[in-house]
Coordinates of C-alpha atoms in Angstrom, one line a residue:
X1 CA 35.2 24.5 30.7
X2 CA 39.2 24.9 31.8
X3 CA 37.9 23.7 35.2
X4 CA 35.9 20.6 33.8
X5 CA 38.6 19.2 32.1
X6 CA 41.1 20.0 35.2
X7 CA 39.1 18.2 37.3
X8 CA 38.7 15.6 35.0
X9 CA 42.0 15.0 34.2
X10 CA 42.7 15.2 38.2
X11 CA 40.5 12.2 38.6
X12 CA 41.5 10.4 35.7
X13 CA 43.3 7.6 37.8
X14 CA 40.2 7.1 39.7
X15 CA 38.9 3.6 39.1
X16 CA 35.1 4.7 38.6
X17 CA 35.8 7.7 36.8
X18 CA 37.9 5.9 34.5
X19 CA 35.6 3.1 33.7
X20 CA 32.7 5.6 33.0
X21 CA 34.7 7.6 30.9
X22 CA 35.8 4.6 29.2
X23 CA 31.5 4.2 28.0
X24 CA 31.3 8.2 27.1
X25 CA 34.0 8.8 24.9
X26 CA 33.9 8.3 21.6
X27 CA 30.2 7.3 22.1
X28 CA 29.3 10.8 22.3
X29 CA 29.8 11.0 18.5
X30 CA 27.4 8.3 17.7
X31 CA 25.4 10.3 19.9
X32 CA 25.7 12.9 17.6
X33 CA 25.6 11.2 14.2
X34 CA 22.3 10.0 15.2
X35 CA 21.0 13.2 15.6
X36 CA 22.5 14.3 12.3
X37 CA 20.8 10.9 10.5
X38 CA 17.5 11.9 12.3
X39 CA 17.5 15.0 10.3
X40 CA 17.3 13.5 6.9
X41 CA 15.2 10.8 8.5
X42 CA 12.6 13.3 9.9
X43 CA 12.3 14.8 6.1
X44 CA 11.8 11.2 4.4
X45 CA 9.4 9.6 7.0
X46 CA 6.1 11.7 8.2
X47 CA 5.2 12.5 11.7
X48 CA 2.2 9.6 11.2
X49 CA 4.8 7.2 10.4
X50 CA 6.9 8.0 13.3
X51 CA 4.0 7.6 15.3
X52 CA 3.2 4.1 14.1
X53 CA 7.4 3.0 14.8
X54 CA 7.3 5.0 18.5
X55 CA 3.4 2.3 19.3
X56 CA 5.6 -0.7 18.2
X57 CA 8.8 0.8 20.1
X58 CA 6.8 0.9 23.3
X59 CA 5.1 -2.1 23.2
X60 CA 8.9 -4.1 22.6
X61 CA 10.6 -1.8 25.2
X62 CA 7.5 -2.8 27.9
X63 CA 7.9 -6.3 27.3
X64 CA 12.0 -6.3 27.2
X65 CA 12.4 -4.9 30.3
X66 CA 10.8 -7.7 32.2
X67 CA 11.6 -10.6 29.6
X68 CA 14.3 -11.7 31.7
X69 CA 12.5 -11.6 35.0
X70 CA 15.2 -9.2 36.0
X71 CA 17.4 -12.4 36.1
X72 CA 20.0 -10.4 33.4
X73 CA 20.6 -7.9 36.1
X74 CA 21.4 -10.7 38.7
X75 CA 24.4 -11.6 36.7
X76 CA 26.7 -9.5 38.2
X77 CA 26.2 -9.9 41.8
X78 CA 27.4 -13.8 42.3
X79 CA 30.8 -14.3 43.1
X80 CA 31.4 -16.9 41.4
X81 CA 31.5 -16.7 37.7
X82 CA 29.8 -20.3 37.0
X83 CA 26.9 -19.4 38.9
X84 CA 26.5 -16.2 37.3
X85 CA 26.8 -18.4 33.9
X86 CA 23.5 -20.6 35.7
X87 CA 22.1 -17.1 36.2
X88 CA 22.3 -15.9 32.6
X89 CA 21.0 -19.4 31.1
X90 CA 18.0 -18.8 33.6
X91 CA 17.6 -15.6 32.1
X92 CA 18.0 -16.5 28.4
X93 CA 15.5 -19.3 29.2
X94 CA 12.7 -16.9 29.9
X95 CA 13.6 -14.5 27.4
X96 CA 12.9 -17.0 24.2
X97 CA 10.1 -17.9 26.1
X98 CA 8.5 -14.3 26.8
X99 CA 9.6 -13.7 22.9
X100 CA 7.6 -16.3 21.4
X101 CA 4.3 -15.6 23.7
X102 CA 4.8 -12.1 22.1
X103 CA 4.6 -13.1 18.4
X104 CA 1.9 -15.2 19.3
X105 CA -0.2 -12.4 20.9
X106 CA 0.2 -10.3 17.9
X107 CA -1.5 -12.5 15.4
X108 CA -4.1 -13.5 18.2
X109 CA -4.9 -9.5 19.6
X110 CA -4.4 -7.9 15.9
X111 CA -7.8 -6.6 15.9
X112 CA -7.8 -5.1 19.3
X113 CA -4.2 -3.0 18.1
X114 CA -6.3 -1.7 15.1
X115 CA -9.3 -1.0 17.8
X116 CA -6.7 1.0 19.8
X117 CA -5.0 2.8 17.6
X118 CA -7.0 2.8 14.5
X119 CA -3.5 1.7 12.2
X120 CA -4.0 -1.5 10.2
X121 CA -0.3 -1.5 9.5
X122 CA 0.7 -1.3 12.9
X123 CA -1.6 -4.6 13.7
X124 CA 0.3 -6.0 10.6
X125 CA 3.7 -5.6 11.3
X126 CA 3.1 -6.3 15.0
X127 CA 4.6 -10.1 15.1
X128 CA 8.1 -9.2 14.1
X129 CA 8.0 -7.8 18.3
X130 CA 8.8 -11.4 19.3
X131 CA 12.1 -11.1 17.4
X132 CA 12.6 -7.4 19.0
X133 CA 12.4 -8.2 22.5
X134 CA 14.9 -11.4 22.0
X135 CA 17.4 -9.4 20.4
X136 CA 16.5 -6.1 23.0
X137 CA 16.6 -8.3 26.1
X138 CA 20.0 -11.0 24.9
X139 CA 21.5 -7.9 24.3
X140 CA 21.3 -6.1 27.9
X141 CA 21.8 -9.4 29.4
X142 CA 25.3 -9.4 27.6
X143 CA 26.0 -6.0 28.6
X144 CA 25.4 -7.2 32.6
X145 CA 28.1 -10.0 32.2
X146 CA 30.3 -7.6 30.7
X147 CA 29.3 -5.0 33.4
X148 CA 30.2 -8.0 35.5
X149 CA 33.5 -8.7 34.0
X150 CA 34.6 -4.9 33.6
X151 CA 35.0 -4.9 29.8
X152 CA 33.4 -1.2 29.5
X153 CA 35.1 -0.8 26.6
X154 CA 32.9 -4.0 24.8
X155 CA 30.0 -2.5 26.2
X156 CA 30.6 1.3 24.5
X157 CA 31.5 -0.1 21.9
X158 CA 27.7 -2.4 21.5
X159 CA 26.0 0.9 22.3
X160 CA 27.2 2.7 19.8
X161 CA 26.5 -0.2 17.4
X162 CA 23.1 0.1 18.1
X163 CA 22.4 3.8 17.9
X164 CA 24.0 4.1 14.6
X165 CA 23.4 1.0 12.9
X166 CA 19.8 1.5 13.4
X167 CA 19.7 4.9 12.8
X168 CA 21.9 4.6 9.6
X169 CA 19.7 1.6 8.8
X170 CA 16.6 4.0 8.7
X171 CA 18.0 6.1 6.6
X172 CA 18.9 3.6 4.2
X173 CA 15.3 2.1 3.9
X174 CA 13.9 6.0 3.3
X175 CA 16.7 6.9 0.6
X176 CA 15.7 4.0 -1.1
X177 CA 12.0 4.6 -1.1
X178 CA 10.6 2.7 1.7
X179 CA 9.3 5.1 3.7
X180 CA 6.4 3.2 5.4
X181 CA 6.7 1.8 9.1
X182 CA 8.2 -1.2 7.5
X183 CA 10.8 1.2 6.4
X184 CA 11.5 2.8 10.3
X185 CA 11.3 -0.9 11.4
X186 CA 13.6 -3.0 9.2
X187 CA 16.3 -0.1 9.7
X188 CA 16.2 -0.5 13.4
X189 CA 15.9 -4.3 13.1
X190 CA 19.2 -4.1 11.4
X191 CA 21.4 -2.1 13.9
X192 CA 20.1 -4.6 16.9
X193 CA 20.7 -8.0 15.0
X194 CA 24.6 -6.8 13.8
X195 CA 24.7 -5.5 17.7
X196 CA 23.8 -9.0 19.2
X197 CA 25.4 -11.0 16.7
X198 CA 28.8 -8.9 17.4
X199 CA 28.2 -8.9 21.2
X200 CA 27.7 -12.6 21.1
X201 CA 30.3 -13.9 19.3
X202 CA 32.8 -11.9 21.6
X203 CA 30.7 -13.6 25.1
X204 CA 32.4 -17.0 24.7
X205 CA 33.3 -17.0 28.3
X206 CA 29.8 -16.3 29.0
X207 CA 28.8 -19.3 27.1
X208 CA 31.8 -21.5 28.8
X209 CA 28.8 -24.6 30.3
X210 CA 29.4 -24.3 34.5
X211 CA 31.6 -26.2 36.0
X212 CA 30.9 -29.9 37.9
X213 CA 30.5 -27.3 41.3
X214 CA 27.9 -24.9 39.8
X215 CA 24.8 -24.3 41.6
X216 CA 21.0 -26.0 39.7
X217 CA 19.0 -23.4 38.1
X218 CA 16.3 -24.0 40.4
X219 CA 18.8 -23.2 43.4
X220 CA 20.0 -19.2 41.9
X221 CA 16.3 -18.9 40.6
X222 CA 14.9 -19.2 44.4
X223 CA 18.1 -17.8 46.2
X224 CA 17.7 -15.0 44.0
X225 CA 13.8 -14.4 44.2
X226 CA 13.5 -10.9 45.0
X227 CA 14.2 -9.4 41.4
X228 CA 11.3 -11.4 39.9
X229 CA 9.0 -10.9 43.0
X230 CA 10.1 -7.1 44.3
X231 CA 12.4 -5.9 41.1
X232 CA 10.7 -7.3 38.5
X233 CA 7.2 -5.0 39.4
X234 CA 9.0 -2.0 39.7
X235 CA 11.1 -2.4 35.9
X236 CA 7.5 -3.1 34.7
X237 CA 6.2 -0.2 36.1
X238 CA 8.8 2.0 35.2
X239 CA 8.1 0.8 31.8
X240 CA 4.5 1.3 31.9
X241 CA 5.3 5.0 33.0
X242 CA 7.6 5.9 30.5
X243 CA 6.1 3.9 27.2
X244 CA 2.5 4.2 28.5
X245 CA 2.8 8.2 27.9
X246 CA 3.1 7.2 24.2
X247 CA 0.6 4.6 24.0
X248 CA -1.7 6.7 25.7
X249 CA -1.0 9.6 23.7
X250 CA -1.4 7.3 20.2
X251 CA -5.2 7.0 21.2
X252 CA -5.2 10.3 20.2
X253 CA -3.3 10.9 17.0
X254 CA -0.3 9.4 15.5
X255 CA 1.1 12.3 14.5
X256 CA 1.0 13.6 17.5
X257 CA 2.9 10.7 19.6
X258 CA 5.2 11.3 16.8
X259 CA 5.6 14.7 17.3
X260 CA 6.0 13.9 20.5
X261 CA 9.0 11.1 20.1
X262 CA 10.9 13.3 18.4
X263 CA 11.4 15.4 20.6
X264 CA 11.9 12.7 23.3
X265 CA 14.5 11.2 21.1
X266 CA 16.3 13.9 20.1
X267 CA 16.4 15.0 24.0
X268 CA 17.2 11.4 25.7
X269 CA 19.2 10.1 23.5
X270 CA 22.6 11.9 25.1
X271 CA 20.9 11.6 28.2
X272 CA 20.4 7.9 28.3
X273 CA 24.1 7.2 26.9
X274 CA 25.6 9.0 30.0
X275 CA 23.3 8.1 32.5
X276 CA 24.0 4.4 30.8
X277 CA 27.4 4.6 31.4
X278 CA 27.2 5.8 34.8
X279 CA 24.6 3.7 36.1
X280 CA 26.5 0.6 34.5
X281 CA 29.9 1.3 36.4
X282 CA 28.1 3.0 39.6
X283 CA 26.1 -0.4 40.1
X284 CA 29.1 -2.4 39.7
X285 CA 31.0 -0.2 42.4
X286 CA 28.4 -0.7 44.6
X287 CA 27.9 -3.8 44.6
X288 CA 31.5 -4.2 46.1
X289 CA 31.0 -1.2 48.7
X290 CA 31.6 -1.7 52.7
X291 CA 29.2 -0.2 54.9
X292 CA 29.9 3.4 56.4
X293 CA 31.1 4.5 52.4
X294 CA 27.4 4.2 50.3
X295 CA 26.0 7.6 51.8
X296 CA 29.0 10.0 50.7
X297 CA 29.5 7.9 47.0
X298 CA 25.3 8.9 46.4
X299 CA 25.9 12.6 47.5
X300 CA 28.6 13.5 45.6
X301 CA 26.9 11.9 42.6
X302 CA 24.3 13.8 42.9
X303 CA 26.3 17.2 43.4
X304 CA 27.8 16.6 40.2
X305 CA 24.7 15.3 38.2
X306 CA 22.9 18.6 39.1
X307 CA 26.2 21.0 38.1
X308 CA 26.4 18.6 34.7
X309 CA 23.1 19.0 33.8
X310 CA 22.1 22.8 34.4
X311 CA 23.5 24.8 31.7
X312 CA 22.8 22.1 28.8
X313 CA 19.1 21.7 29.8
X314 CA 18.6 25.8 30.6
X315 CA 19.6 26.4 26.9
X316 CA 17.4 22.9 25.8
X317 CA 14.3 25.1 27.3
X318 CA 15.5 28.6 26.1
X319 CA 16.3 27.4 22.1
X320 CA 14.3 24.1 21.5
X321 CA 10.8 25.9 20.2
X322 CA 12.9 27.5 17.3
X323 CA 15.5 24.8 16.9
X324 CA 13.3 21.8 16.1
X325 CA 11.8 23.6 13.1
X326 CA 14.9 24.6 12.6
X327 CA 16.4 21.5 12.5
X328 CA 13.9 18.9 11.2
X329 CA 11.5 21.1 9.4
X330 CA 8.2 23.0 9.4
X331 CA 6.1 19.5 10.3
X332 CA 7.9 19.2 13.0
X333 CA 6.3 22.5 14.3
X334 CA 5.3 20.6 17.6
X335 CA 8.5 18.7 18.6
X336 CA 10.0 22.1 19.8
X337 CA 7.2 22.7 22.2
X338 CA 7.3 19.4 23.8
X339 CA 11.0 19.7 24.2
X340 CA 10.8 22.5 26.3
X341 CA 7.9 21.4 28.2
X342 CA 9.9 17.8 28.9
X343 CA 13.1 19.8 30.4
X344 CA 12.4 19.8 33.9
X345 CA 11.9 16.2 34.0
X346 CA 14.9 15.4 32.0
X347 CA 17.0 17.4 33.9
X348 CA 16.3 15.8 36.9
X349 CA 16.5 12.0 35.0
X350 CA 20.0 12.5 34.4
X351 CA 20.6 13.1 38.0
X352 CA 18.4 10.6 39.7
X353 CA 19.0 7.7 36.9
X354 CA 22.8 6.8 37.7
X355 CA 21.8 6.3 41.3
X356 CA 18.2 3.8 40.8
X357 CA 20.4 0.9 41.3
X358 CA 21.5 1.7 45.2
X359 CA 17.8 0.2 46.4
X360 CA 19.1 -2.9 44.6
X361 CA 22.1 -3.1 46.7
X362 CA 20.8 -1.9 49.7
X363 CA 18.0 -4.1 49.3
X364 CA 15.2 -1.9 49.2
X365 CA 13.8 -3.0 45.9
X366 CA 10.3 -2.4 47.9
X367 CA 11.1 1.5 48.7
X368 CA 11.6 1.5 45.0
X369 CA 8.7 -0.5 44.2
X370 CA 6.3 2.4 46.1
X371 CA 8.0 5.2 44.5
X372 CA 7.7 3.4 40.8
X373 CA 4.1 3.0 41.3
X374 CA 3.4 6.7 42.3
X375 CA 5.7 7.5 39.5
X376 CA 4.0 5.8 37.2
X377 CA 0.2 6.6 37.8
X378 CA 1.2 10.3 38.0
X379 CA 1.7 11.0 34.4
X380 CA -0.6 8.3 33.3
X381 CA -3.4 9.5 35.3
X382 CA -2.6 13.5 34.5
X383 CA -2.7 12.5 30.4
X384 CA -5.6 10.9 30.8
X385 CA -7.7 13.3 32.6
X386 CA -6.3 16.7 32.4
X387 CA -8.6 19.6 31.0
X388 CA -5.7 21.3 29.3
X389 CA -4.6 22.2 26.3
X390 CA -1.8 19.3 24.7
X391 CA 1.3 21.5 25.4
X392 CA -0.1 23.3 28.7
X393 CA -0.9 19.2 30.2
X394 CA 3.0 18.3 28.8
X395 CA 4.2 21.2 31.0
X396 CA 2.1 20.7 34.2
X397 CA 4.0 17.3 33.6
X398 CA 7.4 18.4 33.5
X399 CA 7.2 19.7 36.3
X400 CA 5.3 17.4 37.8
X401 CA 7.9 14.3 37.2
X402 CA 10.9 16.7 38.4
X403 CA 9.2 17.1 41.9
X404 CA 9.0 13.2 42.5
X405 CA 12.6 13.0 41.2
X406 CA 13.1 14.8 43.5
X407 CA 11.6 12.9 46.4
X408 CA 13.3 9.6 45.0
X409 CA 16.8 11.8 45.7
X410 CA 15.7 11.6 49.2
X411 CA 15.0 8.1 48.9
X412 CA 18.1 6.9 47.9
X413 CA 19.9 9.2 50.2
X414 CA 18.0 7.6 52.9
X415 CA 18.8 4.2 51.6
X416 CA 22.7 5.1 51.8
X417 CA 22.6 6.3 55.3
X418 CA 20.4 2.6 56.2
X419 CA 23.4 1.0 54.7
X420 CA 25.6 2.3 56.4
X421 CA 24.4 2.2 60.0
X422 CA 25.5 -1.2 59.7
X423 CA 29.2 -0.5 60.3
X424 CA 28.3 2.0 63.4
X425 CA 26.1 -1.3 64.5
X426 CA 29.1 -3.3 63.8

């Protein structure tokens, strides 16, 4: 640990270092109060009730990743600030679009939800989604003109807004008695609207109309094509991949998928926060990076990913059977197994993750296009048709995800050295 915080204080000066310390500290406290809410949480709401919330979760978290036609993650790269202002109106333009077709679908395909997943107040609760994607998808567009602006600090700051308003929200509805799905969902509705509604009201630049000289909407829309047409596929793959695995596994019991979300939650949840603030600060780097420089920044990345993440995750697969029930309680009994099974491919998320954006700026959004899919039909396919037991298919898994993280290492690595063959060519 002396040697950690040595190095770190070493680099403190550096420019990217600073900025992604700047979105883990004091975050990681959040982090950690969420975890401690989720333990009263896990006692007030069953594991059927969790499964209900983690259906609706993955259905909004599909449908917010491509509401913006990947249009919000365009927003940093312009150099000019008033096109990246057309960008983002472009952006918001299709997301109250896309959130409106969604609370319309709910009322119309109600009865096939209930066919699905055999939940009637799942099917009923279904139309507040529209609102969830707006405020999921307004809010990561803000985040990318902050990205874009370097205000890390703002963008910390939302996050842990988020995590602990909804988690604190949840708790609230089940101390009070409400411990139904409509309990889960209000609490989480709660922590995203105070999140947007802060978030916006600090974005007044962003909302600043573009000067005389900006560019139309249809002009960024076609100059910037290839994130709806070659990005826009692969977020709604990845998507598929990752909330598909809980929609798939709903089919079968709720209790189970929320067996199974817990211990997703409780495992991500630290993981997505630094791989957030890493990925947020390692795209913006790179999209100012010269030729002959990409291939050593994705290395050394990497080197320190896989040192970060293997004494953290060798004790997650060594303790977690025991420290669910632990934890959470008997009814949780499952969680622990499925945190231990999950390792391997968590382990090797938090290295590949802060890296995903280089086939943006290298423009090979259709490397990573090929990859997603494989990635995607893998697990899907696996779930669907394995002959093993529930926790013995979760491991094969595991694995199984790890070894093409592995391959998409490669990938980008690859993608680095195309890069910068353009200086040598130069």
């Amino acid at each position: 640990m002396g040697r950690i915080r040595s190095w770190i204080k070493s680099k403190a000066d550096h420019p990217v270092l600073k900025n992604i310390l700047i979105l883990v500290t004091g975050t990681t406290v959040s982090q950690a109060v969420a975890v401690v809410i989720s333990i009263f949480t896990a006692r007030l709401f069953s594991p059927d009730v969790f499964g209900q919330m983690a259906i609706y979760g993955a259905i909004t978290s599909v449908i917010a990743a491509i509401a913006a036609l990947r249009y919000d993650m365009t927003v940093v790269l312009p150099e000019s600030d008033d096109e990246a202002r057309v960008i983002g109106r472009l952006a918001t333009r299709s997301v109250i679009t896309v959130s409106i077709l969604t609370t319309v679908l709910a009322f119309v395909l109600k009865d096939v939800i209930i066919d699905v997943w055999g939940d009637e107040e799942l099917a009923r609760w279904m139309p507040f989604a529209g609102l969830t994607v707006f405020l999921l998808a307004q809010v990561t567009l803000l985040q990318y003109w902050y990205n874009r602006k370097r205000s890390y600090k703002v963008i910390a700051r939302n996050r842990v807004q988020q995590t602990v308003g909804s988690s604190g929200g949840q708790l609230v509805f089940g101390l009070v008695g409400v411990r139904s799905m409509l309990g889960l969902l209000f609490g989480v509705m709660a922590g995203h609207l105070f999140a947007f509604f802060w978030m916006n009201s600090k974005a007044k630049e962003f909302r600043e109309a573009p000067g005389p000289d900006a560019p139309t909407m249809r002009y960024v829309a076609a100059k910037h094509k290839k994130m709806p047409l070659l990005n826009l596929p692969n977020a709604l793959v990845d998507a598929v991949r990752t909330n598909g695995i809980v929609m798939i596994i709903g089919t079968f019991a709720l209790g189970l998928v929320g067996q199974f979300n817990l211990a997703w939650r409780v495992l991500e949840a630290p993981i997505g926060l630094i791989n957030g603030a890493v990925q947020q600060v390692f795209f913006r780097e790179l999209a100012d990076i010269k030729p002959g420089h990409m291939r050593p920044l994705i290395r050394i990345t990497i080197r320190k990913a896989l040192l970060l993440s293997a004494i953290p995750f060798g004790l997650i697969y060594l303790l977690s059977p025991w420290l669910f029930t632990f934890i959470f309680g008997e009814q949780w009994d499952l969680a622990g197994d499925i945190a231990r099974a999950l390792t391997p491919w968590l382990a090797l998320q938090l290295v590949t993750s802060p890296i995903s954006t280089v086939f943006v700026v290298t423009s090979k959004q259709h490397w990573m296009l090929a990859f997603a899919l494989v990635f995607a039909a893998a697990p899907l396919t696996w779930l669907v048709f394995s002959p093993l037991a529930f926790i013995d298919t979760l491991t094969v898994l595991g694995f199984m995800m790890a070894v093409l993280l592995v391959i998409n290492l490669v990938m980008a690595d690859r993608a680095g050295a195309d890069f910068d063959s353009k200086a040598i060519e130069a």
